[in-house]
mmCIF file of C-alpha atoms in Angstrom:
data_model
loop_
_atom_site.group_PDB
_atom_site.id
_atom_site.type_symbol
_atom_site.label_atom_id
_atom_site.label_comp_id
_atom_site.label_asym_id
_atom_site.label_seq_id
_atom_site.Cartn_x
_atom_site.Cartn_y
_atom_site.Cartn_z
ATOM 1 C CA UNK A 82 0.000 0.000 0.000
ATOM 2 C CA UNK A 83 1.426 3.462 -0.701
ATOM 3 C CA UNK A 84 1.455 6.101 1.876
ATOM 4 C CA UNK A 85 -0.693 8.679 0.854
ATOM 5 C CA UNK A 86 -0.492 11.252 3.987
ATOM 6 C CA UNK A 87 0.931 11.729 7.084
ATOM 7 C CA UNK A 88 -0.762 12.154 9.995
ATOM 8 C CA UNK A 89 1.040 13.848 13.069
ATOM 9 C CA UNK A 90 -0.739 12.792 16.242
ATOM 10 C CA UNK A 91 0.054 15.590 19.165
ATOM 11 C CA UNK A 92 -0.915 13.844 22.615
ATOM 12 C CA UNK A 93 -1.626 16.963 25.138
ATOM 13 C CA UNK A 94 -0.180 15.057 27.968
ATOM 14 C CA UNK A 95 3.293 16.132 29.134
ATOM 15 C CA UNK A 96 4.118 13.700 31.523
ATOM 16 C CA UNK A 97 7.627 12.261 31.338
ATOM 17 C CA UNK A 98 9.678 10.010 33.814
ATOM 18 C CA UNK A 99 12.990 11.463 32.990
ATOM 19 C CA UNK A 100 14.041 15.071 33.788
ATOM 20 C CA UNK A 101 16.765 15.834 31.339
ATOM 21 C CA UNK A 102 18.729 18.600 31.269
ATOM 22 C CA UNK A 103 18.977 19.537 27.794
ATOM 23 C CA UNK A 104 15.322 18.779 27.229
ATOM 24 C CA UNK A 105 13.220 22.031 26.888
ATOM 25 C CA UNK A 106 10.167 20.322 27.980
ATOM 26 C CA UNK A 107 11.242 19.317 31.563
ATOM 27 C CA UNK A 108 12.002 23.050 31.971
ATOM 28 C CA UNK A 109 8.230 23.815 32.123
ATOM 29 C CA UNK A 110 6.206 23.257 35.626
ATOM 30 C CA UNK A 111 3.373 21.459 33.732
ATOM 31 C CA UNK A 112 5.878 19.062 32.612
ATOM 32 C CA UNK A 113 5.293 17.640 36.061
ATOM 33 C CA UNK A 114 1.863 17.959 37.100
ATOM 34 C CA UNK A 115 0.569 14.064 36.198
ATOM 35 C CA UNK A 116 -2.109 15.157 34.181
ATOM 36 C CA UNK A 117 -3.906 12.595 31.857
ATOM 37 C CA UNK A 118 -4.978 13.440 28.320
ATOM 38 C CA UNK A 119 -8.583 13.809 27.854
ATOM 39 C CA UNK A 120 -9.206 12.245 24.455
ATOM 40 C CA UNK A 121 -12.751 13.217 23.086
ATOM 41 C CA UNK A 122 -13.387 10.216 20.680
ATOM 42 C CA UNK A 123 -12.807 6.717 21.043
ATOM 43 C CA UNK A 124 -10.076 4.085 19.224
ATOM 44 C CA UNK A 125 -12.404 2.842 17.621
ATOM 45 C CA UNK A 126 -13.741 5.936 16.058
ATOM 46 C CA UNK A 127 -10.752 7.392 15.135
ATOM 47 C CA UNK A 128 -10.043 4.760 13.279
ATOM 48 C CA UNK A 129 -12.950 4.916 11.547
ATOM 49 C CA UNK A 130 -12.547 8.732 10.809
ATOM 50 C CA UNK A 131 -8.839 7.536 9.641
ATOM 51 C CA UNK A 132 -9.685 4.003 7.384
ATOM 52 C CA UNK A 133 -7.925 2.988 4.918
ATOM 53 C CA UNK A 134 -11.103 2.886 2.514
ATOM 54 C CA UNK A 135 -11.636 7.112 2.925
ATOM 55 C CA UNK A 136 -8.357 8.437 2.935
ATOM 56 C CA UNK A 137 -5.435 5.442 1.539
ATOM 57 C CA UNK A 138 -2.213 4.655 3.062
ATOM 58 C CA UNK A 139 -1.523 6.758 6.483
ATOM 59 C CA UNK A 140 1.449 7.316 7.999
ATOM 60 C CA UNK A 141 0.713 8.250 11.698
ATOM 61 C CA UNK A 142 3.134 9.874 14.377
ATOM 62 C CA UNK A 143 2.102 9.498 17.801
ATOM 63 C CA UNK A 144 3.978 12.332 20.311
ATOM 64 C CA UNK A 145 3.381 13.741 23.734
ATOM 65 C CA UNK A 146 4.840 16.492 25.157
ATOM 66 C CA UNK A 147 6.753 13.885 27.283
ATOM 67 C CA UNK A 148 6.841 10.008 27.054
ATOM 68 C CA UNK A 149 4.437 9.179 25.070
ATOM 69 C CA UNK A 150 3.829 5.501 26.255
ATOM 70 C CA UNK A 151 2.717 7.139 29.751
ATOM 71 C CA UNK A 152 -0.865 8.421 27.988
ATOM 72 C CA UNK A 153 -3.475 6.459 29.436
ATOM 73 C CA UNK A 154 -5.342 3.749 26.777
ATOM 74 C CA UNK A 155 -2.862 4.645 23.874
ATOM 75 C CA UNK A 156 -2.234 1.857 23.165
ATOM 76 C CA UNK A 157 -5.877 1.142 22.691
ATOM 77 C CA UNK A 158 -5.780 4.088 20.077
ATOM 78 C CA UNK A 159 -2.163 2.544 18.465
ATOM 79 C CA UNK A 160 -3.753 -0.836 17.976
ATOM 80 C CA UNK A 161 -7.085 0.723 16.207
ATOM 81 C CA UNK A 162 -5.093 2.587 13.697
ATOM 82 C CA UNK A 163 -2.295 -0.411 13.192
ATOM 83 C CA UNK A 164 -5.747 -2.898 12.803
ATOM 84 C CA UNK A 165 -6.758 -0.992 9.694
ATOM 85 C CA UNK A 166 -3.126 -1.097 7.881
ATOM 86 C CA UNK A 167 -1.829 2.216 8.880
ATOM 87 C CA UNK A 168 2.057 2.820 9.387
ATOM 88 C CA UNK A 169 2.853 3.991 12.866
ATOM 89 C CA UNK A 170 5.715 5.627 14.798
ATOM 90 C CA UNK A 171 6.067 6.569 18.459
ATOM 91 C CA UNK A 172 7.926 8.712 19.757
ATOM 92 C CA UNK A 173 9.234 7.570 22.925
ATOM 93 C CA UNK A 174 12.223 6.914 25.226
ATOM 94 C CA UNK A 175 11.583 2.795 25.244
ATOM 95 C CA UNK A 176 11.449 2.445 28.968
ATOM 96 C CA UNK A 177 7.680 1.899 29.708
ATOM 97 C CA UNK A 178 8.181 -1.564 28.833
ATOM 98 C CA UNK A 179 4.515 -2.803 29.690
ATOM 99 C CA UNK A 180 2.826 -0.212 27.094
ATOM 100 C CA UNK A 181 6.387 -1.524 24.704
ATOM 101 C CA UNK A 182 5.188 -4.932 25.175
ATOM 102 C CA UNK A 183 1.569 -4.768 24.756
ATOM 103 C CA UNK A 184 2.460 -2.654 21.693
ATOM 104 C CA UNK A 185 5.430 -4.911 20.243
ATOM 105 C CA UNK A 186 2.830 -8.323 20.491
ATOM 106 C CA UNK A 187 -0.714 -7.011 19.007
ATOM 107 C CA UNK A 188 -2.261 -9.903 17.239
#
């Protein structure tokens, strides 16, 4: 299938479990603050909105303002866009290795 857009996925959830130095985003208080994303539409119906049949080939970036594999249920949303053939990358730091592993084995 050829990619036929990309699709850049901003989580607004900056929660990270590092504090780097050199990181411009652990300089900010709300960097800190534990607050969950509040997603307004389901996995299932983003995927949906995104299928393969209305729009082609998507390449989708999922990014948080911190680690991304902290947001709550994304894997949930990771799986529904994978299930319909998508291309996805995460950006993350690889060391929430549950969300990793549940990610890495979707059948």
């Amino acid at each position: 299938n050829k990619i036929k857009r990309l699709v850049l996925c901003r989580i607004p959830m900056s929660i990270c479990n590092f504090r780097c130095r050199y990181c411009y985003l652990a300089q900010r208080d709300e960097s800190y603050q534990g607050k969950q994303a509040d997603f307004k539409y389901s996995p299932e119906y983003v995927a949906k909105a995104f299928s393969i049949e209305r729009l082609g080939g998507l390449y989708f970036n999922f990014c948080a303002d911190g680690e991304t594999l902290l947001t709550k249920d994304i894997d949930k949303y990771i799986y529904a866009v994978a299930k319909e053939g998508h291309y996805i990358e995460i950006v993350t730091n690889l060391t929430i290795t549950k969300a990793l592993d549940k990610i890495l084995n979707f059948e």
